[in-house]
Amino acid sequence: MRLRSILSGFIVLSILATSCTKDGKDDTQDGGGSALIFLDNSNFYRYSEASELQVYVKTDPGASYEVIVPSGASSWLSTTTKTSNEEGFVTFSLTENTTGKERFASVDFQYGKNHKKVLKISQDPKHRQDYFSEWGMEGTLEKYVTTERPYTWYIDQGDTGQYSLSNCGPTSAVMVARWLDGENRVTPKDARSEYSPAGGWWYVSSDFIPYLNEHKYPYHVIQFSSVDALLAELDKGKIAITCLDMNIVSQSKAENNRFGLFYPTSPQWGHFMVIKGYVKTDSKVYLEVNDPYTIGKKNLDGTPKGEGRYYDASEVQRSAFGWERRLFIFEKK
């Protein structure tokens, strides 16, 4: 088992299927095409700035759909996609929320005869960094760097099949694949089927590196000899994967914290995760990570515990250097 520039707009995305047939059955073959499916069906969070939101839509052959933005939200939410029958992203534009209040919209994706799926959007009036102190981080903010995407690319390894508890390696690799190309539909199950398909840890040299090379990931390797070396890469818009001993990372002290470890560990707890940014205060540096080991755990607002988590940078460096000294750096070409 080894080895969110600032996000804009606070978006909560949930995908709901509804059926309006008289008998309550999901009659998808009704002359309007078969069922439309959202693949990116986890919750999204953005904050107050103007932003884009991309939702990946998959259709069955012959299906078409219409995107309907409610009139009450048209002053701040829009899309150029009105109808489509193709698989891919639907992009929404959100204006900055200066109302001082949270605002909501429910976008209908109508398909077939009397069928729809609903995209629920809410936008927070605050910036992400307005919450850092509340989330358990110390000091006065000096710098915040993150390398995000307008679409979801976080994956909970708890949803990755038979070997989910040891799928941190495949899950971290696939998260990077999605970060590099949002239309890449590879899954951790796919990655697991190629390397160590019988289960067990992914090892750096025998599983992780061969997988990166086989699938031509654009990466290079540096030694995790200092935090500054990693921050320099993140400043260039890159992300990294590290493999570290989670026993050295401090535990969270409060349920609402997004700083600190949120699960118990055992003496052997090597763990892969993605590093996607950092917070620098006048007293500490915190790494912003996508830790795949959420296993269904949620923050108080319903977001996955491991998405956009913050760990003490010096602890991460020390724990990685005692476990796997290499940092794998990825850059979108």
Tab-separated table of C-alpha atoms in Angstrom:
chain	number	residue	atom	x	y	z
A	1	MET	CA	0.000	0.000	0.000
A	2	ARG	CA	2.951	2.350	-0.710
A	3	LEU	CA	3.617	4.510	-2.272
A	4	ARG	CA	-7.900	22.671	-4.758
A	5	SER	CA	-3.842	29.412	-8.613
A	6	ILE	CA	-6.983	29.355	-6.163
A	7	LEU	CA	-10.136	27.394	-6.785
A	8	SER	CA	-13.141	29.482	-7.830
A	9	GLY	CA	-16.744	29.157	-6.766
A	10	PHE	CA	-18.091	26.764	-4.152
A	11	ILE	CA	-19.885	24.056	-6.071
A	12	VAL	CA	-21.778	21.159	-4.683
A	13	LEU	CA	-22.500	18.648	-7.391
A	14	SER	CA	-24.771	15.703	-6.971
A	15	ILE	CA	-26.176	13.527	-9.688
A	16	LEU	CA	-29.732	12.331	-9.273
A	17	ALA	CA	-31.673	10.109	-11.663
A	18	THR	CA	-35.440	10.513	-11.857
A	19	SER	CA	-38.093	8.640	-13.752
A	20	CYS	CA	-41.531	9.964	-14.552
A	21	THR	CA	-43.147	6.853	-15.995
A	22	LYS	CA	-46.551	5.985	-14.605
A	23	ASP	CA	-45.458	2.701	-13.135
A	24	GLY	CA	-42.313	4.144	-11.585
A	25	LYS	CA	-40.005	2.029	-13.731
A	26	ASP	CA	-37.004	3.516	-15.499
A	27	ASP	CA	-38.312	3.242	-19.071
A	28	THR	CA	-35.215	4.370	-20.931
A	29	GLN	CA	-36.106	2.940	-24.320
A	30	ASP	CA	-38.963	5.348	-25.161
A	31	GLY	CA	-38.008	6.827	-28.517
A	32	GLY	CA	-35.809	9.524	-27.039
A	33	GLY	CA	-32.714	7.458	-26.550
A	34	SER	CA	-31.428	5.440	-23.665
A	35	ALA	CA	-30.246	6.597	-20.267
A	36	LEU	CA	-27.739	9.407	-19.864
A	37	ILE	CA	-24.998	8.790	-17.344
A	38	PHE	CA	-22.741	11.168	-15.412
A	39	LEU	CA	-19.440	9.574	-14.669
A	40	ASP	CA	-18.265	12.399	-12.413
A	41	ASN	CA	-20.860	11.939	-9.749
A	42	SER	CA	-19.023	13.010	-6.607
A	43	ASN	CA	-19.468	16.319	-4.824
A	44	PHE	CA	-17.607	19.368	-6.098
A	45	TYR	CA	-16.608	22.401	-4.068
A	46	ARG	CA	-15.641	25.770	-5.491
A	47	TYR	CA	-15.583	29.177	-3.887
A	48	SER	CA	-16.660	32.770	-4.643
A	49	GLU	CA	-14.535	33.721	-7.675
A	50	ALA	CA	-15.784	33.518	-11.275
A	51	SER	CA	-15.038	30.042	-12.545
A	52	GLU	CA	-15.756	27.164	-14.876
A	53	LEU	CA	-17.318	23.868	-13.928
A	54	GLN	CA	-17.001	20.894	-16.248
A	55	VAL	CA	-19.258	17.863	-15.936
A	56	TYR	CA	-18.376	14.733	-17.869
A	57	VAL	CA	-21.436	13.182	-19.515
A	58	LYS	CA	-21.671	9.754	-21.031
A	59	THR	CA	-24.578	8.702	-23.261
A	60	ASP	CA	-25.703	5.345	-24.493
A	61	PRO	CA	-25.789	4.985	-28.320
A	62	GLY	CA	-28.566	7.083	-29.844
A	63	ALA	CA	-29.298	9.071	-26.707
A	64	SER	CA	-29.568	12.858	-26.759
A	65	TYR	CA	-30.127	15.354	-23.975
A	66	GLU	CA	-31.016	19.012	-23.346
A	67	VAL	CA	-29.332	21.180	-20.715
A	68	ILE	CA	-31.761	23.521	-18.939
A	69	VAL	CA	-30.382	26.222	-16.619
A	70	PRO	CA	-33.156	27.603	-14.375
A	71	SER	CA	-34.177	31.155	-15.205
A	72	GLY	CA	-33.602	32.254	-11.630
A	73	ALA	CA	-29.900	31.399	-11.931
A	74	SER	CA	-29.260	32.734	-15.454
A	75	SER	CA	-27.688	35.951	-14.138
A	76	TRP	CA	-24.744	34.027	-12.687
A	77	LEU	CA	-24.757	30.576	-14.304
A	78	SER	CA	-24.587	29.760	-18.023
A	79	THR	CA	-23.518	27.125	-20.555
A	80	THR	CA	-23.000	27.133	-24.332
A	81	THR	CA	-24.180	23.519	-24.539
A	82	LYS	CA	-27.941	23.409	-25.076
A	83	THR	CA	-28.383	19.970	-26.653
A	84	SER	CA	-25.988	17.131	-27.369
A	85	ASN	CA	-25.772	13.427	-28.077
A	86	GLU	CA	-22.038	13.055	-27.585
A	87	GLU	CA	-19.949	11.835	-24.691
A	88	GLY	CA	-17.718	14.465	-23.139
A	89	PHE	CA	-17.625	17.586	-20.983
A	90	VAL	CA	-20.426	20.108	-20.558
A	91	THR	CA	-18.900	23.406	-19.375
A	92	PHE	CA	-20.666	25.914	-17.146
A	93	SER	CA	-19.527	29.475	-16.413
A	94	LEU	CA	-20.149	31.078	-13.028
A	95	THR	CA	-19.773	34.757	-12.220
A	96	GLU	CA	-18.166	35.861	-8.977
A	97	ASN	CA	-20.463	35.607	-6.002
A	98	THR	CA	-20.527	39.073	-4.417
A	99	THR	CA	-23.942	38.682	-2.807
A	100	GLY	CA	-22.540	37.773	0.582
A	101	LYS	CA	-24.847	34.774	0.619
A	102	GLU	CA	-24.702	31.252	-0.710
A	103	ARG	CA	-26.629	30.795	-3.975
A	104	PHE	CA	-28.155	27.686	-5.509
A	105	ALA	CA	-29.269	26.241	-8.847
A	106	SER	CA	-30.598	22.903	-10.084
A	107	VAL	CA	-29.696	22.264	-13.739
A	108	ASP	CA	-31.795	19.660	-15.559
A	109	PHE	CA	-30.294	17.296	-18.114
A	110	GLN	CA	-33.449	16.084	-19.873
A	111	TYR	CA	-33.350	12.981	-22.058
A	112	GLY	CA	-35.730	10.464	-23.535
A	113	LYS	CA	-39.389	10.890	-22.658
A	114	ASN	CA	-39.918	12.572	-19.309
A	115	HIS	CA	-36.498	11.595	-17.932
A	116	LYS	CA	-33.888	13.852	-16.422
A	117	LYS	CA	-30.819	13.987	-14.267
A	118	VAL	CA	-30.229	16.951	-12.009
A	119	LEU	CA	-27.011	18.882	-11.440
A	120	LYS	CA	-27.269	20.742	-8.136
A	121	ILE	CA	-24.982	23.768	-7.806
A	122	SER	CA	-24.359	26.042	-4.846
A	123	GLN	CA	-21.772	28.822	-4.673
A	124	ASP	CA	-20.211	30.018	-1.437
A	125	PRO	CA	-19.489	33.763	-1.079
A	126	LYS	CA	-16.163	33.062	0.646
A	127	HIS	CA	-12.724	32.178	-0.677
A	128	ARG	CA	-11.181	28.839	0.158
A	129	GLN	CA	-8.389	30.483	2.109
A	130	ASP	CA	-10.974	32.155	4.350
A	131	TYR	CA	-11.424	28.749	5.957
A	132	PHE	CA	-7.781	27.839	6.608
A	133	SER	CA	-7.754	28.904	10.256
A	134	GLU	CA	-11.082	27.164	10.865
A	135	TRP	CA	-9.634	24.026	9.309
A	136	GLY	CA	-6.818	23.848	11.831
A	137	MET	CA	-3.901	25.631	10.174
A	138	GLU	CA	-1.706	27.972	12.206
A	139	GLY	CA	-0.313	31.403	11.392
A	140	THR	CA	-1.002	34.282	8.974
A	141	LEU	CA	-1.374	33.304	5.327
A	142	GLU	CA	1.518	34.363	3.109
A	143	LYS	CA	1.024	32.252	-0.009
A	144	TYR	CA	-1.406	29.684	-1.409
A	145	VAL	CA	-0.686	27.597	-4.486
A	146	THR	CA	-2.873	24.878	-5.957
A	147	THR	CA	-3.038	23.107	-9.302
A	148	GLU	CA	-6.687	22.281	-9.814
A	149	ARG	CA	-9.025	21.438	-12.674
A	150	PRO	CA	-12.646	22.544	-13.340
A	151	TYR	CA	-13.714	18.887	-13.264
A	152	THR	CA	-13.479	16.204	-10.622
A	153	TRP	CA	-10.338	14.118	-10.506
A	154	TYR	CA	-10.285	12.954	-6.903
A	155	ILE	CA	-10.911	9.233	-6.394
A	156	ASP	CA	-11.639	7.449	-3.120
A	157	GLN	CA	-9.748	4.175	-3.143
A	158	GLY	CA	-12.593	2.734	-1.088
A	159	ASP	CA	-14.606	2.651	-4.322
A	160	THR	CA	-12.025	0.760	-6.360
A	161	GLY	CA	-13.069	-2.836	-6.009
A	162	GLN	CA	-11.826	-6.031	-4.399
A	163	TYR	CA	-8.423	-4.713	-3.322
A	164	SER	CA	-9.571	-1.222	-2.353
A	165	LEU	CA	-7.762	-1.153	0.983
A	166	SER	CA	-4.413	-1.601	-0.768
A	167	ASN	CA	-5.207	0.417	-3.910
A	168	CYS	CA	-3.527	3.695	-2.941
A	169	GLY	CA	-0.903	3.196	-5.678
A	170	PRO	CA	-3.307	2.507	-8.566
A	171	THR	CA	-5.684	5.207	-7.316
A	172	SER	CA	-2.969	7.882	-7.050
A	173	ALA	CA	-1.693	7.031	-10.525
A	174	VAL	CA	-5.186	7.258	-12.030
A	175	MET	CA	-5.874	10.568	-10.263
A	176	VAL	CA	-2.811	11.965	-12.022
A	177	ALA	CA	-4.070	10.549	-15.341
A	178	ARG	CA	-7.358	12.408	-14.827
A	179	TRP	CA	-5.514	15.593	-13.838
A	180	LEU	CA	-3.465	15.372	-17.017
A	181	ASP	CA	-6.484	14.655	-19.233
A	182	GLY	CA	-10.037	14.883	-17.903
A	183	GLU	CA	-11.356	12.747	-20.750
A	184	ASN	CA	-9.148	9.866	-19.717
A	185	ARG	CA	-11.629	7.317	-18.353
A	186	VAL	CA	-9.106	4.833	-16.973
A	187	THR	CA	-9.977	3.506	-13.514
A	188	PRO	CA	-7.952	2.165	-10.574
A	189	LYS	CA	-9.490	-1.233	-11.315
A	190	ASP	CA	-7.920	-1.053	-14.788
A	191	ALA	CA	-4.533	-0.198	-13.322
A	192	ARG	CA	-4.789	-2.982	-10.744
A	193	SER	CA	-5.628	-5.502	-13.471
A	194	GLU	CA	-2.291	-4.723	-15.151
A	195	TYR	CA	0.042	-4.826	-12.157
A	196	SER	CA	-0.275	-7.151	-9.159
A	197	PRO	CA	-3.788	-8.241	-10.220
A	198	ALA	CA	-3.920	-10.784	-7.393
A	199	GLY	CA	-3.882	-7.960	-4.815
A	200	GLY	CA	-1.393	-6.657	-2.300
A	201	TRP	CA	0.671	-3.499	-2.186
A	202	TRP	CA	1.901	-1.747	-5.295
A	203	TYR	CA	5.664	-1.378	-4.995
A	204	VAL	CA	7.448	1.626	-6.434
A	205	SER	CA	9.971	-0.181	-8.593
A	206	SER	CA	8.011	-3.255	-9.675
A	207	ASP	CA	4.490	-1.819	-10.120
A	208	PHE	CA	4.260	1.980	-9.979
A	209	ILE	CA	7.176	2.964	-12.219
A	210	PRO	CA	6.452	0.277	-14.856
A	211	TYR	CA	2.825	1.438	-14.987
A	212	LEU	CA	3.878	5.082	-15.486
A	213	ASN	CA	6.322	4.105	-18.208
A	214	GLU	CA	3.949	1.773	-20.037
A	215	HIS	CA	1.257	4.456	-20.206
A	216	LYS	CA	3.738	7.212	-21.088
A	217	TYR	CA	3.055	9.534	-18.175
A	218	PRO	CA	4.989	12.823	-18.531
A	219	TYR	CA	7.046	12.696	-15.349
A	220	HIS	CA	10.479	13.129	-13.909
A	221	VAL	CA	11.970	12.147	-10.590
A	222	ILE	CA	13.653	14.284	-7.942
A	223	GLN	CA	14.932	13.429	-4.497
A	224	PHE	CA	12.654	14.591	-1.689
A	225	SER	CA	15.684	16.050	0.026
A	226	SER	CA	13.958	19.286	1.044
A	227	VAL	CA	10.505	20.862	1.190
A	228	ASP	CA	11.758	23.794	-0.888
A	229	ALA	CA	12.600	21.471	-3.777
A	230	LEU	CA	8.991	20.280	-3.871
A	231	LEU	CA	7.532	23.788	-3.505
A	232	ALA	CA	9.577	24.943	-6.487
A	233	GLU	CA	7.903	22.270	-8.639
A	234	LEU	CA	4.424	23.132	-7.353
A	235	ASP	CA	5.098	26.817	-8.111
A	236	LYS	CA	5.469	25.780	-11.779
A	237	GLY	CA	1.979	24.268	-11.902
A	238	LYS	CA	3.091	20.677	-11.480
A	239	ILE	CA	1.870	17.986	-9.115
A	240	ALA	CA	3.669	15.121	-7.425
A	241	ILE	CA	3.175	11.633	-6.076
A	242	THR	CA	4.970	10.593	-2.945
A	243	CYS	CA	5.070	7.360	-0.983
A	244	LEU	CA	5.511	7.798	2.738
A	245	ASP	CA	5.217	6.275	6.168
A	246	MET	CA	1.910	7.625	7.466
A	247	ASN	CA	2.846	6.893	11.080
A	248	ILE	CA	4.905	10.095	11.138
A	249	VAL	CA	2.057	12.374	9.982
A	250	SER	CA	0.190	14.025	12.883
A	251	GLN	CA	-3.395	13.079	13.608
A	252	SER	CA	-6.233	15.604	13.255
A	253	LYS	CA	-7.430	17.075	16.562
A	254	ALA	CA	-11.018	17.969	15.548
A	255	GLU	CA	-13.672	16.559	13.248
A	256	ASN	CA	-13.925	19.815	11.248
A	257	ASN	CA	-10.166	20.051	10.690
A	258	ARG	CA	-8.811	19.476	7.210
A	259	PHE	CA	-5.301	19.536	8.592
A	260	GLY	CA	-3.876	16.303	9.856
A	261	LEU	CA	-4.336	12.605	9.464
A	262	PHE	CA	-7.939	11.399	9.674
A	263	TYR	CA	-7.504	7.629	9.993
A	264	PRO	CA	-5.602	5.277	12.283
A	265	THR	CA	-2.425	3.604	11.071
A	266	SER	CA	-0.541	0.431	11.842
A	267	PRO	CA	3.221	-0.133	12.177
A	268	GLN	CA	3.439	-0.944	8.459
A	269	TRP	CA	1.611	1.911	6.703
A	270	GLY	CA	3.387	2.883	3.502
A	271	HIS	CA	1.045	5.035	1.434
A	272	PHE	CA	0.889	6.705	-2.007
A	273	MET	CA	-0.804	10.117	-2.358
A	274	VAL	CA	-0.914	13.091	-4.734
A	275	ILE	CA	0.516	16.481	-3.716
A	276	LYS	CA	-1.235	19.287	-5.613
A	277	GLY	CA	-0.355	22.525	-3.792
A	278	TYR	CA	0.647	24.185	-0.553
A	279	VAL	CA	-0.236	26.806	2.030
A	280	LYS	CA	2.562	28.927	3.470
A	281	THR	CA	1.934	30.891	6.643
A	282	ASP	CA	4.306	32.912	8.775
A	283	SER	CA	4.851	29.856	10.932
A	284	LYS	CA	4.389	26.705	8.829
A	285	VAL	CA	4.104	25.139	5.398
A	286	TYR	CA	1.227	22.771	4.702
A	287	LEU	CA	1.018	20.524	1.677
A	288	GLU	CA	-2.357	20.257	-0.061
A	289	VAL	CA	-2.877	16.630	-0.992
A	290	ASN	CA	-5.359	14.240	-2.499
A	291	ASP	CA	-5.069	11.356	-0.086
A	292	PRO	CA	-6.966	8.410	-1.609
A	293	TYR	CA	-7.624	6.690	1.716
A	294	THR	CA	-11.023	8.299	2.361
A	295	ILE	CA	-12.895	4.979	2.493
A	296	GLY	CA	-16.242	6.771	2.529
A	297	LYS	CA	-15.362	9.247	5.308
A	298	LYS	CA	-16.820	12.745	4.873
A	299	ASN	CA	-16.112	16.239	6.183
A	300	LEU	CA	-18.975	17.983	7.957
A	301	ASP	CA	-20.011	19.575	4.633
A	302	GLY	CA	-20.157	16.187	2.923
A	303	THR	CA	-16.905	16.347	0.967
A	304	PRO	CA	-14.457	13.416	0.943
A	305	LYS	CA	-12.014	13.586	3.845
A	306	GLY	CA	-9.005	12.943	1.645
A	307	GLU	CA	-9.711	15.512	-1.075
A	308	GLY	CA	-7.793	18.740	-0.566
A	309	ARG	CA	-6.365	17.588	2.766
A	310	TYR	CA	-3.486	19.453	4.425
A	311	TYR	CA	-0.455	17.816	6.019
A	312	ASP	CA	2.543	19.425	7.692
A	313	ALA	CA	5.176	19.682	4.966
A	314	SER	CA	8.106	18.901	7.237
A	315	GLU	CA	6.384	15.746	8.495
A	316	VAL	CA	5.623	14.601	4.951
A	317	GLN	CA	9.212	15.170	3.881
A	318	ARG	CA	10.599	13.340	6.879
A	319	SER	CA	8.211	10.396	6.541
A	320	ALA	CA	8.843	10.058	2.809
A	321	PHE	CA	12.606	10.307	3.207
A	322	GLY	CA	12.501	7.421	5.624
A	323	TRP	CA	10.364	5.299	3.313
A	324	GLU	CA	10.725	6.269	-0.370
A	325	ARG	CA	13.096	9.152	-1.111
A	326	ARG	CA	11.945	9.793	-4.659
A	327	LEU	CA	9.275	12.326	-5.676
A	328	PHE	CA	7.473	11.709	-8.955
A	329	ILE	CA	6.728	15.065	-10.641
A	330	PHE	CA	4.023	15.416	-13.320
A	331	GLU	CA	3.446	18.307	-15.730
A	332	LYS	CA	0.580	18.813	-18.191
A	333	LYS	CA	2.118	19.395	-21.619
